[in-house]
PDB file of C-alpha atoms and ligand atoms in Angstrom:
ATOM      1  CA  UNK U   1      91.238 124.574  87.133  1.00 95.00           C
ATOM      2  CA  UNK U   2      88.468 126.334  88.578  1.00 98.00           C
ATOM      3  CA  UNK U   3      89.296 129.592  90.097  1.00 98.00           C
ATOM      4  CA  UNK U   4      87.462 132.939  91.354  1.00 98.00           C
ATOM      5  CA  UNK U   5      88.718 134.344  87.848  1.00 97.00           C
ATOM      6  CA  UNK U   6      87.186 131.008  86.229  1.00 96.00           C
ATOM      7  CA  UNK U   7      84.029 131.022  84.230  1.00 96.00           C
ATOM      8  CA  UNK U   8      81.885 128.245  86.224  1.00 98.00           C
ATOM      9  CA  UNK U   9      79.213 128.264  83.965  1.00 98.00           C
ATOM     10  CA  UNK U  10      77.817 124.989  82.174  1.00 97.00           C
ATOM     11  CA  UNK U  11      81.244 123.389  83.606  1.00 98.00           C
ATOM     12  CA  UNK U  12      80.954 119.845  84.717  1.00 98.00           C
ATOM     13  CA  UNK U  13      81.917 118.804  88.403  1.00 98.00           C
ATOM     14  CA  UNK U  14      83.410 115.786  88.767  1.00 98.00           C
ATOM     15  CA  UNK U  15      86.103 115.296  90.987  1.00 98.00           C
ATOM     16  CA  UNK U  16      87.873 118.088  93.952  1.00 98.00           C
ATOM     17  CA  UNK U  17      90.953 118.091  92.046  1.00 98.00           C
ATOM     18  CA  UNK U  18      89.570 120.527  89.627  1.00 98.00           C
ATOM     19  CA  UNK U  19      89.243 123.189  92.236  1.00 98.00           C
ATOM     20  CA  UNK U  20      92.134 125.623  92.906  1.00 98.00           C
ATOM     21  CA  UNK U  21      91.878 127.216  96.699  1.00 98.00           C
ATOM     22  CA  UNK U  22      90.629 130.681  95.055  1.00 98.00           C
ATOM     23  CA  UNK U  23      87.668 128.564  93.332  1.00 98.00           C
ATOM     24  CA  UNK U  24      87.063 126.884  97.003  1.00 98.00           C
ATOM     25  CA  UNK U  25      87.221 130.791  98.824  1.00 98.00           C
ATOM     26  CA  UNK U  26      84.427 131.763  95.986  1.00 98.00           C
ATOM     27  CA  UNK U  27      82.314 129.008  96.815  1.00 98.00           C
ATOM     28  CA  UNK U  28      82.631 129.433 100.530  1.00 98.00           C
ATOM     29  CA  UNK U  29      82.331 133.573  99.999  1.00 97.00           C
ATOM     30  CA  UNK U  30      78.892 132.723  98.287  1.00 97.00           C
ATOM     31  CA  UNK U  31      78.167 130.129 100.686  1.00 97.00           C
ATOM     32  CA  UNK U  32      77.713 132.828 103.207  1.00 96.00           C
ATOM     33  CA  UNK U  33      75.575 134.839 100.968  1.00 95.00           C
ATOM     34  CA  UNK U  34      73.290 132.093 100.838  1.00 95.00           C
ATOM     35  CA  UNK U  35      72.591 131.409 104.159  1.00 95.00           C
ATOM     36  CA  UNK U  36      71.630 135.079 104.525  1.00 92.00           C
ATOM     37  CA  UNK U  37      69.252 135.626 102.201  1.00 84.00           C
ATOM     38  CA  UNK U  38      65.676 134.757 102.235  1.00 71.00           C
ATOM     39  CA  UNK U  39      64.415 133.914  98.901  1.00 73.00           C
ATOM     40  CA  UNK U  40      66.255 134.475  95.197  1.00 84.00           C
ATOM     41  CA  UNK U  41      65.197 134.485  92.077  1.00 89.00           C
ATOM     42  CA  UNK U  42      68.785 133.501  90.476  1.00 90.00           C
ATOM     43  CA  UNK U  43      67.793 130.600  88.659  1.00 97.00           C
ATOM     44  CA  UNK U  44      64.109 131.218  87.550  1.00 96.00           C
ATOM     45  CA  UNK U  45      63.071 128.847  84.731  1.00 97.00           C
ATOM     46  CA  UNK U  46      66.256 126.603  85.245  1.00 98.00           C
ATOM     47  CA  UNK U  47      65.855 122.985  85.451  1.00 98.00           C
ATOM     48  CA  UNK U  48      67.588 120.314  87.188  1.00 98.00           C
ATOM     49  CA  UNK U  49      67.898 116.706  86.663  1.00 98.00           C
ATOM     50  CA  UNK U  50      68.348 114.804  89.876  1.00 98.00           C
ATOM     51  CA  UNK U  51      69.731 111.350  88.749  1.00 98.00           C
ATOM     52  CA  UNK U  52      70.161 109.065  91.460  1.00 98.00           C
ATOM     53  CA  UNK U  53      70.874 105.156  91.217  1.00 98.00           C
ATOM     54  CA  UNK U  54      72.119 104.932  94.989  1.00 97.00           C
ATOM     55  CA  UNK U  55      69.729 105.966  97.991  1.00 97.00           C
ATOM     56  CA  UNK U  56      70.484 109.252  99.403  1.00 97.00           C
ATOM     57  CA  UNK U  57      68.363 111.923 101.528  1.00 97.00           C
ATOM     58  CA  UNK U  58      70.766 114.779 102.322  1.00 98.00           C
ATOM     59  CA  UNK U  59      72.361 115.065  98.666  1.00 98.00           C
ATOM     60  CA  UNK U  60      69.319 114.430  96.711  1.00 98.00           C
ATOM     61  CA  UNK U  61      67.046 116.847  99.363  1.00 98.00           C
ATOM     62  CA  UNK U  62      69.260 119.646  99.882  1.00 98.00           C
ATOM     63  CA  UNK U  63      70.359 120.041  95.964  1.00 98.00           C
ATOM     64  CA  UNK U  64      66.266 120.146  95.530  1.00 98.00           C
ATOM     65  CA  UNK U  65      65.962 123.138  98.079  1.00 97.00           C
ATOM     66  CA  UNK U  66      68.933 125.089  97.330  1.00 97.00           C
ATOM     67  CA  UNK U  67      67.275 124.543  93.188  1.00 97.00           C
ATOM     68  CA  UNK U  68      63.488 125.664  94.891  1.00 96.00           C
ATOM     69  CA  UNK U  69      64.996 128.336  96.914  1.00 96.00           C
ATOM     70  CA  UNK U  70      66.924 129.859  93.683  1.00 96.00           C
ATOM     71  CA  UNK U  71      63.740 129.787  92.227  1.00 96.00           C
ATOM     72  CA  UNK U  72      64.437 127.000  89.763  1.00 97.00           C
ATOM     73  CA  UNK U  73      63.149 123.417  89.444  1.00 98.00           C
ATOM     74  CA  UNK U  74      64.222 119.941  89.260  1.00 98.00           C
ATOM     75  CA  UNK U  75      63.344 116.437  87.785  1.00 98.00           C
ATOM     76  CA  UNK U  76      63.893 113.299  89.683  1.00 98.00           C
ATOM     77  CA  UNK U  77      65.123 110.156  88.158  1.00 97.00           C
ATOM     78  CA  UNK U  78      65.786 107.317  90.821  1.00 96.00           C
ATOM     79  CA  UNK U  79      66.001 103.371  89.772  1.00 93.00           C
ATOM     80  CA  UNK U  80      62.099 103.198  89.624  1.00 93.00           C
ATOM     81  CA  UNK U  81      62.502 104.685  85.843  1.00 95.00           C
ATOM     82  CA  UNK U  82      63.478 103.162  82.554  1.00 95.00           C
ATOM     83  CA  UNK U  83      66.941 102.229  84.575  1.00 96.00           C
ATOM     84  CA  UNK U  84      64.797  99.351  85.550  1.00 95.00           C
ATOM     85  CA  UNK U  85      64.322  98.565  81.527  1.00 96.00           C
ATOM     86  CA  UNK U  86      67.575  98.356  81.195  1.00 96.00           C
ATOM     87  CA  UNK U  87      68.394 102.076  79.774  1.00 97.00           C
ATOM     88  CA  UNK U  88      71.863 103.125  79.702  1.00 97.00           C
ATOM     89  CA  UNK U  89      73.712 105.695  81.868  1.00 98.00           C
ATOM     90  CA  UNK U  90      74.255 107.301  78.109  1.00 98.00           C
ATOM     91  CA  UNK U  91      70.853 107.072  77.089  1.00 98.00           C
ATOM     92  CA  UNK U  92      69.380 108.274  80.217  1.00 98.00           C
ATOM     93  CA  UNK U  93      71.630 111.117  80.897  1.00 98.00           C
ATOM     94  CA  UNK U  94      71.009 111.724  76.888  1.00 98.00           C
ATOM     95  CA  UNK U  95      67.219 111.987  77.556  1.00 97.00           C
ATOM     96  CA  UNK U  96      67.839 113.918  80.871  1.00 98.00           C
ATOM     97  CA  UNK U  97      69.810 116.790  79.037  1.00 98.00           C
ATOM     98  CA  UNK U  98      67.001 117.033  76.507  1.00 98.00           C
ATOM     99  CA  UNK U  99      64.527 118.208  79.635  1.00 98.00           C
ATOM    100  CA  UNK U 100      66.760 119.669  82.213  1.00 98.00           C
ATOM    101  CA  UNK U 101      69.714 122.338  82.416  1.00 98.00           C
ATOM    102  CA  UNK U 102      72.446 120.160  83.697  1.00 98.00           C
ATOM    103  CA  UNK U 103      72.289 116.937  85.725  1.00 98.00           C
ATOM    104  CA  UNK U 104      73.555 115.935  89.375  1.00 98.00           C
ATOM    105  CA  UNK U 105      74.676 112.278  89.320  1.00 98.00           C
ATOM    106  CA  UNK U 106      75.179 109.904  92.076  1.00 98.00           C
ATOM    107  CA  UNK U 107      75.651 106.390  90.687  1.00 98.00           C
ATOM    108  CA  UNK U 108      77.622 102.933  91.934  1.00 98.00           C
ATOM    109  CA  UNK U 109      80.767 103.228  89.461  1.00 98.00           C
ATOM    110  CA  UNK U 110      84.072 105.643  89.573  1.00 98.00           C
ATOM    111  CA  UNK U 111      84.398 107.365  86.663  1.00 98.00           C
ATOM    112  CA  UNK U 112      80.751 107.216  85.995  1.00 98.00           C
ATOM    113  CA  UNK U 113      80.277 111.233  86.292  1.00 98.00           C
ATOM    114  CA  UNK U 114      83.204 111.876  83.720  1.00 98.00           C
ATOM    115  CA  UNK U 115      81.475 109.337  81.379  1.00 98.00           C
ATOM    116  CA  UNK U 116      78.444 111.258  81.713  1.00 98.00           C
ATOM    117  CA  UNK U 117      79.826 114.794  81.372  1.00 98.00           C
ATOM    118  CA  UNK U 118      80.928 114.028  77.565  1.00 98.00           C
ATOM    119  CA  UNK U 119      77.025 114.850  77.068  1.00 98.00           C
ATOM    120  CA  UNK U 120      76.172 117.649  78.883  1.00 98.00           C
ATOM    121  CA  UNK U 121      76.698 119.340  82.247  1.00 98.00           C
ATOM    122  CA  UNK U 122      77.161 117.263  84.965  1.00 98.00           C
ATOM    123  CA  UNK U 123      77.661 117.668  88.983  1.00 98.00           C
ATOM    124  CA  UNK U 124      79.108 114.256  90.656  1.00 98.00           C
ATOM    125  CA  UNK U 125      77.380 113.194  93.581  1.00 98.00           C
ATOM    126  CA  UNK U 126      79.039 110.566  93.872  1.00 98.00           C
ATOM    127  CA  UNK U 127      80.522 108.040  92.017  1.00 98.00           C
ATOM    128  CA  UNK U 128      80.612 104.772  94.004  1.00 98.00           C
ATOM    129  CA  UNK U 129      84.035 104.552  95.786  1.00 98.00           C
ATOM    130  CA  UNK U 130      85.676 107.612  93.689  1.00 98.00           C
ATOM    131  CA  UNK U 131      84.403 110.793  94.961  1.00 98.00           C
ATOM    132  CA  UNK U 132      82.031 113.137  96.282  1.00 98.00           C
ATOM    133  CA  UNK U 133      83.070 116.467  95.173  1.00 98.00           C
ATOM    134  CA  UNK U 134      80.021 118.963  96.293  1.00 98.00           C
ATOM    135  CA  UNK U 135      80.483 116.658 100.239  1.00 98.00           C
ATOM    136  CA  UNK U 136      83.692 118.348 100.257  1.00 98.00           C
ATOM    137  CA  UNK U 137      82.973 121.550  99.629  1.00 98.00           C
ATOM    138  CA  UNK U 138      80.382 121.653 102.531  1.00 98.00           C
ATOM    139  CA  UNK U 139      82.848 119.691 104.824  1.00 99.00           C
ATOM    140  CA  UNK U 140      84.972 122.368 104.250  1.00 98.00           C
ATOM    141  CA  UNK U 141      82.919 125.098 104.842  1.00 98.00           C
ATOM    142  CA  UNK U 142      81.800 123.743 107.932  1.00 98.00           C
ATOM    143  CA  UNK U 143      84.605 123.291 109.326  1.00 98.00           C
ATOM    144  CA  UNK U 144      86.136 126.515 108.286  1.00 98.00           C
ATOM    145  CA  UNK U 145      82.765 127.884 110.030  1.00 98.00           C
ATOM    146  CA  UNK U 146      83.524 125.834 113.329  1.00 98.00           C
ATOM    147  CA  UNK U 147      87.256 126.884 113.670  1.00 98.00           C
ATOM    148  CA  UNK U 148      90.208 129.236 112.089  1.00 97.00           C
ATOM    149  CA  UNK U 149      91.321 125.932 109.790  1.00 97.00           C
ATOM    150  CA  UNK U 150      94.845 126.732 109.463  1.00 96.00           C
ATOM    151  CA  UNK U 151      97.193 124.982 110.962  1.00 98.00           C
ATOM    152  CA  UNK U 152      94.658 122.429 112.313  1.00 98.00           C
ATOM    153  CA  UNK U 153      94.927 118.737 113.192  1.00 98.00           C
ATOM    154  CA  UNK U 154      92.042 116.927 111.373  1.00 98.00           C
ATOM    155  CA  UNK U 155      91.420 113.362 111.713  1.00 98.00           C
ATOM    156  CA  UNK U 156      89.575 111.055 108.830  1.00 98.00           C
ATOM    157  CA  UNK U 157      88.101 108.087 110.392  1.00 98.00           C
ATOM    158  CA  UNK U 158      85.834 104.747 109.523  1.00 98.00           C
ATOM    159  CA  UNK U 159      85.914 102.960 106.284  1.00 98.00           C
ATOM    160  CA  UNK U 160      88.629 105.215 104.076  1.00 98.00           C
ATOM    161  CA  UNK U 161      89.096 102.458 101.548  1.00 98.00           C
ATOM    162  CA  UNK U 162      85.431 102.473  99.772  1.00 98.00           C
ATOM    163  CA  UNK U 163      84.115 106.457 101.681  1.00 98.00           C
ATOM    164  CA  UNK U 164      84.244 108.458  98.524  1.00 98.00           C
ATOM    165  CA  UNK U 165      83.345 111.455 101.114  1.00 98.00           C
ATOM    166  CA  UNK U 166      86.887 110.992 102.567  1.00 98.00           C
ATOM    167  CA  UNK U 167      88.553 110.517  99.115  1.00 98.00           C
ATOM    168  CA  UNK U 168      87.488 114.015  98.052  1.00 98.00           C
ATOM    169  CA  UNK U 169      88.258 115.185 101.423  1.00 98.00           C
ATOM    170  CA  UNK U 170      91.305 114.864 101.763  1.00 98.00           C
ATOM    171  CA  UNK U 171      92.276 115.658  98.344  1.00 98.00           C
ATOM    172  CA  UNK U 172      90.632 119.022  98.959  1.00 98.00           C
ATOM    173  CA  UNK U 173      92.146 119.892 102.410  1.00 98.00           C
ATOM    174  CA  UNK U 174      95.756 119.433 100.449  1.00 98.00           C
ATOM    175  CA  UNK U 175      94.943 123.154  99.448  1.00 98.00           C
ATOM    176  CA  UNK U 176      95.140 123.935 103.444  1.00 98.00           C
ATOM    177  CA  UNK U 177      97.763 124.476 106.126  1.00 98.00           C
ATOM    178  CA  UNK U 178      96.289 121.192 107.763  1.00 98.00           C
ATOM    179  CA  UNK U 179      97.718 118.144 109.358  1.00 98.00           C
ATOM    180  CA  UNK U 180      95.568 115.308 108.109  1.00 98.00           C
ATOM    181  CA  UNK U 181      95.364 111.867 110.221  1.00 98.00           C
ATOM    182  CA  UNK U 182      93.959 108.697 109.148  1.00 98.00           C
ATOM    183  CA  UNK U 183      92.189 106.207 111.350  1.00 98.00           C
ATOM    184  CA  UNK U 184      91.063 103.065 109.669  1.00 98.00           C
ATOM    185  CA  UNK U 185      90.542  99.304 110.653  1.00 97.00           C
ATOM    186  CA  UNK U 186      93.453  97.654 108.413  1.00 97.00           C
ATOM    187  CA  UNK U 187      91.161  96.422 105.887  1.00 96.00           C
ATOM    188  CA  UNK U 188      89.689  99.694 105.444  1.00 98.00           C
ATOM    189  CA  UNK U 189      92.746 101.842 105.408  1.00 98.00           C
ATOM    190  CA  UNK U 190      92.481 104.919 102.505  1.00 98.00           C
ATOM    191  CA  UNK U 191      93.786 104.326  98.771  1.00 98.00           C
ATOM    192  CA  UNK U 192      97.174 106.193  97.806  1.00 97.00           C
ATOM    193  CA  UNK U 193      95.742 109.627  96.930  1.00 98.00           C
ATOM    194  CA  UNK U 194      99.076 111.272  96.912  1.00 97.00           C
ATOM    195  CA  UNK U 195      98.510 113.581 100.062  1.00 98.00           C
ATOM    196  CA  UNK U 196     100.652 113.904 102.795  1.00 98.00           C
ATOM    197  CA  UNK U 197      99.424 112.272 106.218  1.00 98.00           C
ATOM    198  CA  UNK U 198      99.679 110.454 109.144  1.00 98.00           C
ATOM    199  CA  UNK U 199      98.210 106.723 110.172  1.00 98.00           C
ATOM    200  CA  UNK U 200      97.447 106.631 114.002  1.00 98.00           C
ATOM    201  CA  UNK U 201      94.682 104.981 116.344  1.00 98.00           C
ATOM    202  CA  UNK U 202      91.309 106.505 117.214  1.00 98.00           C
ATOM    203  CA  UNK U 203      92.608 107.488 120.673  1.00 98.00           C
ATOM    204  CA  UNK U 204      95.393 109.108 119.525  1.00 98.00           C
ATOM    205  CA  UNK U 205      93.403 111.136 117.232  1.00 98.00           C
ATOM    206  CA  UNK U 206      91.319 111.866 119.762  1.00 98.00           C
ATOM    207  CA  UNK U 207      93.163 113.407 122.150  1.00 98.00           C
ATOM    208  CA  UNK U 208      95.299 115.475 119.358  1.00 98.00           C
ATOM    209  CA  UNK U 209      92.766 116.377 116.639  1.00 98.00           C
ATOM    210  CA  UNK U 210      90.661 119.729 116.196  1.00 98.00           C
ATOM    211  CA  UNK U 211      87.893 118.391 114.003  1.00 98.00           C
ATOM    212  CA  UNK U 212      86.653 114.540 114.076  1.00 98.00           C
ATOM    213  CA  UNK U 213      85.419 113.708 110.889  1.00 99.00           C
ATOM    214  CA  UNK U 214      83.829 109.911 111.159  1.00 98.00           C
ATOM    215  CA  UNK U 215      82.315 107.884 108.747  1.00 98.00           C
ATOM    216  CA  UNK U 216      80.179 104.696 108.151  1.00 98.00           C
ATOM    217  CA  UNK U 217      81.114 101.399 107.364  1.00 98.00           C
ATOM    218  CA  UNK U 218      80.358 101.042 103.447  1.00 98.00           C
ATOM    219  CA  UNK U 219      78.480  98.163 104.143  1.00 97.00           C
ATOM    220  CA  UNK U 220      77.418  98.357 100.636  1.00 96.00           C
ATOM    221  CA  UNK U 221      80.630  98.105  99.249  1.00 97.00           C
ATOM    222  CA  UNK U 222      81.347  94.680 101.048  1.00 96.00           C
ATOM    223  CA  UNK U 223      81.389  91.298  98.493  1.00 94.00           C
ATOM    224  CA  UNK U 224      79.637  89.517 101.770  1.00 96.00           C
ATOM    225  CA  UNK U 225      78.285  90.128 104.941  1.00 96.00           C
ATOM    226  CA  UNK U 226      80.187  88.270 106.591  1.00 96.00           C
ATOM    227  CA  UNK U 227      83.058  90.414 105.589  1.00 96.00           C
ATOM    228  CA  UNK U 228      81.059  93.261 106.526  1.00 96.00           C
ATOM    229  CA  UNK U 229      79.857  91.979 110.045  1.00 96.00           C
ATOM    230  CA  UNK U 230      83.446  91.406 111.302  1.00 96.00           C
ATOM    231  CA  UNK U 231      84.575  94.921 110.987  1.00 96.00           C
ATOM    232  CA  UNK U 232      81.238  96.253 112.483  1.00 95.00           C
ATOM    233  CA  UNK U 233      81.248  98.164 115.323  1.00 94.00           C
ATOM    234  CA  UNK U 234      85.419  98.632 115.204  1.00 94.00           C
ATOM    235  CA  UNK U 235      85.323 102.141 116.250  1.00 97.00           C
ATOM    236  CA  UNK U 236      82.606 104.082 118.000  1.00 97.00           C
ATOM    237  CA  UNK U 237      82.691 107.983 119.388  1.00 98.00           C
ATOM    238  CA  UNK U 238      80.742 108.484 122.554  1.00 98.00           C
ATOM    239  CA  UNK U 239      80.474 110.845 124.875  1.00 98.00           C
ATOM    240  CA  UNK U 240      82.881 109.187 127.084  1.00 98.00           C
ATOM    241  CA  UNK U 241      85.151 108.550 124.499  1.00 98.00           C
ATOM    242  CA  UNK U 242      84.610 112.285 123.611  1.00 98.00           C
ATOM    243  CA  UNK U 243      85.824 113.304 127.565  1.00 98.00           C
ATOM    244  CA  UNK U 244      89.861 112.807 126.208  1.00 98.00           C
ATOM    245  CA  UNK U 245      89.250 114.935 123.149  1.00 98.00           C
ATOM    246  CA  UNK U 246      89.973 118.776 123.283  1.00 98.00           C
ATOM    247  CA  UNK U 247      86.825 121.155 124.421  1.00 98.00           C
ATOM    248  CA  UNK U 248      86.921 122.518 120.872  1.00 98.00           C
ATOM    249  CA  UNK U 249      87.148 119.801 119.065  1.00 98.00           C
ATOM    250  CA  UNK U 250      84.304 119.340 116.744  1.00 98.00           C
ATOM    251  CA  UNK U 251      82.563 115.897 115.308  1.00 98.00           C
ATOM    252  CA  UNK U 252      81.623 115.971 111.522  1.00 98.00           C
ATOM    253  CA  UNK U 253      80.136 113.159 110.026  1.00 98.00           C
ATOM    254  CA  UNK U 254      78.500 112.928 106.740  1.00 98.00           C
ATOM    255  CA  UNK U 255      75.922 110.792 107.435  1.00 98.00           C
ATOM    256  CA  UNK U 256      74.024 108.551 107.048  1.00 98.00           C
ATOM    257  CA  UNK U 257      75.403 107.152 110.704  1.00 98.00           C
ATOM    258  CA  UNK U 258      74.647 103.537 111.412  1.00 97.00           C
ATOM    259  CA  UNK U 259      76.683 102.734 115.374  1.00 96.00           C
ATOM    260  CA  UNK U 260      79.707 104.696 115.022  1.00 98.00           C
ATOM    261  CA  UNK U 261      78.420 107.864 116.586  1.00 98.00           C
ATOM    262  CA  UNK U 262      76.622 107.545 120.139  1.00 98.00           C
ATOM    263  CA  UNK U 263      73.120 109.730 119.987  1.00 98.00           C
ATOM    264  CA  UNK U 264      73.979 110.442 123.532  1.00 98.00           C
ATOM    265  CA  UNK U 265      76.865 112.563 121.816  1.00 98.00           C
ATOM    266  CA  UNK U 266      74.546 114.563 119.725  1.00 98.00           C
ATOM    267  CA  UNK U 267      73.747 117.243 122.795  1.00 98.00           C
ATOM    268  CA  UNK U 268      77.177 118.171 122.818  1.00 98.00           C
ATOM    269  CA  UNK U 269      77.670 121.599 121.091  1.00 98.00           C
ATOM    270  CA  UNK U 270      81.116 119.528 119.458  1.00 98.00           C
ATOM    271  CA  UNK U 271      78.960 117.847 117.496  1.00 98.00           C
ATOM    272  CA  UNK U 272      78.580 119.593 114.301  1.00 98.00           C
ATOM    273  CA  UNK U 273      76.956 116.675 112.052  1.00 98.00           C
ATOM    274  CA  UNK U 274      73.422 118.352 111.987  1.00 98.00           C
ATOM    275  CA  UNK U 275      74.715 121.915 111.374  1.00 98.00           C
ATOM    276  CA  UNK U 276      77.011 120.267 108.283  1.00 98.00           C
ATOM    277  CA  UNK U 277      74.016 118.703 106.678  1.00 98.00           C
ATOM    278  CA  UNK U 278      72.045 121.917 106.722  1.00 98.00           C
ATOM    279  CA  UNK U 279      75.258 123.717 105.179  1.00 98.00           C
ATOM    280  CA  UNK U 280      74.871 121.734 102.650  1.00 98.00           C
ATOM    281  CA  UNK U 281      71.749 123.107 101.203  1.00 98.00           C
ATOM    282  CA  UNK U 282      73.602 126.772 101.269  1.00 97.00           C
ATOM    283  CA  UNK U 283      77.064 125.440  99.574  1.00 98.00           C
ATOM    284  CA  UNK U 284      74.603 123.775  97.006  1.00 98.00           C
ATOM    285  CA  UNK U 285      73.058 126.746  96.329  1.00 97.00           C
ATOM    286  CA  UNK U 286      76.386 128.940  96.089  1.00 97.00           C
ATOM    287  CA  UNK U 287      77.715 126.034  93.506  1.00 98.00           C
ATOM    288  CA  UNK U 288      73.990 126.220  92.001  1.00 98.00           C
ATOM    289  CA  UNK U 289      74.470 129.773  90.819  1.00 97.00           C
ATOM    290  CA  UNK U 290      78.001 129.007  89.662  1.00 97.00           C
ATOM    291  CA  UNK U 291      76.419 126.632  87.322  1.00 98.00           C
ATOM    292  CA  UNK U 292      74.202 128.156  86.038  1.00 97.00           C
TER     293      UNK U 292
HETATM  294  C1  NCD B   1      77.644 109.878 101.954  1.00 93.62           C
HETATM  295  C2  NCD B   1      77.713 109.247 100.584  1.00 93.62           C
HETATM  296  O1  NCD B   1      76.688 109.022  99.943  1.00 93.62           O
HETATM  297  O2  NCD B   1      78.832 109.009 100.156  1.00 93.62           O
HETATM  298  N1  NCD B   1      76.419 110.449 102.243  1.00 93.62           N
HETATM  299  C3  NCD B   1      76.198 111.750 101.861  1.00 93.62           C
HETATM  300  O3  NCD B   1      76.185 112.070 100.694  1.00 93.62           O
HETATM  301  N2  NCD B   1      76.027 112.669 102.824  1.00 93.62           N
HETATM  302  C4  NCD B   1      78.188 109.038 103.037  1.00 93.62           C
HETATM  303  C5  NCD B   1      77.688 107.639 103.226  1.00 93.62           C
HETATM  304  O4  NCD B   1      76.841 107.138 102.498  1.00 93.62           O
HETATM  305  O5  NCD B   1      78.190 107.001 104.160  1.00 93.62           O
END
């Protein structure tokens, strides 16, 4: 278990469940250091491997600044690399370790970021439909930023079955005083994860939750489109929508979005979406320094 006591260094994160809440406090304490300073010279000469085999522009960009504005560096390996040879996730991560300090993952299979930790240090960023560990933390932080968290009401909505965000989500707000709800089209309702909840409809949540925390349709994660295009467009937040929900009730979303957030909703000081992503970089950098 990783605690405040814990020594974080060189340990491999794979999955929320490692975390104790006293780990999660230290990360959010250091979090808040972050954002307030200008540069840091923490991590001069460290590398860091950036291996990614799924797209991604928030993970990928905001674990490069929080390494650039520690003063480290990293290496990016994407698909467009011996993957395309047919190189093993062994072999590459072997290779990786031999250049770089430790290695953030993101690739298509659960499990895959465990695999990979047996050779060196490894942060999961996610691992197809298991988990996104380091999404958590800063979905946590932001919304312990936007409200007092205990004893909220937070809803989980959109595609629970294959959103690894949710997974490690909701795993991690079991350390809170929270009521969680899950909203979810019945072929995308959310895997057993062992954590006490409630199932209800969008509008319920709505008009009962504190924090809104929408996601995508995997659309990835379908076998065929067609399965895909008959669940698109099942739920969708909007400002009108939005005119039932408390006046503090904020919108997270980890985005990418694709229709299930209105732009028109974006003006709305509720929606916190844009301010998550950028807390990103900051809980990045707090985990960064833990790493290293
Ligand atoms: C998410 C992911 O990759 O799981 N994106 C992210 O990291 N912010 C969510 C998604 O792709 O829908």
């Amino acid at each position: 278990m990783l605690t405040d006591k814990s020594e974080w260094k060189g340990v491999s994160i794979t999955s929320v469940s490692q975390f104790a809440r006293s780990g999660v406090d230290l990360v959010m304490r250091k979090a808040e250091t972050m954002r307030e300073a200008k540069i840091r010279e923490d991590l001069k000469g460290k590398v860091l491997g950036l291996l990614f085999y799924e797209p991604s522009t928030r993970t990928r960009c905001s674990f490069e600044a929080a390494m650039q504005r520690l003063g480290g560096t990293t290496v990016l390996v994407t698909q467009d690399s011996s993957i395309k040879k047919g190189e093993s996730l062994e072999d590459t991560i072997k290779m990786l370790m031999c250049y770089c300090d430790g290695v953030v993952l993101r690739h298509p299979e659960p499990g895959a970021s465990q695999r990979a930790s047996q050779l060196g240090p490894i942060i999961n960023a996610g691992d197809g439909i298991g988990e996104h560990p380091t999404q958590a933390l800063l979905d946590v932080y932001t919304l312990s930023r936007e409200m007092a968290l205990e004893g909220k009401t937070i809803a989980l909505i959109g595609d629970l079955k294959h959103g690894r965000t949710t997974h490690s989500l909701a795993k991690l707000l079991a350390l809170y005083d929270v009521k969680l709800l899950y909203v979810a089209p019945d072929k995308l309702k959310m895997p057993d994860l062992g954590v006490a909840h409630e199932e209800c409809s969008l509008e319920e949540a709505v008009e009962v939750a504190d924090a809104l925390y929408v996601t995508r349709i995997q659309k990835e994660r379908f076998a065929s489109v067609e399965e895909y295009d008959a669940l698109k467009g099942s739920y969708k937040i909007n400002p009108d929508l939005m005119t039932k929900a408390k006046s503090t009730c904020v919108v997270l979303h980890p985005l990418p979005r694709n229709d299930e957030i209105d732009p028109a909703f974006d003006s709305d000081p509720r929606a916190a979406y844009f301010r998550q992503a950028q807390n990103g970089m900051y809980v990045r950098m707090a985990l960064l320094s833990l790493f290293f």
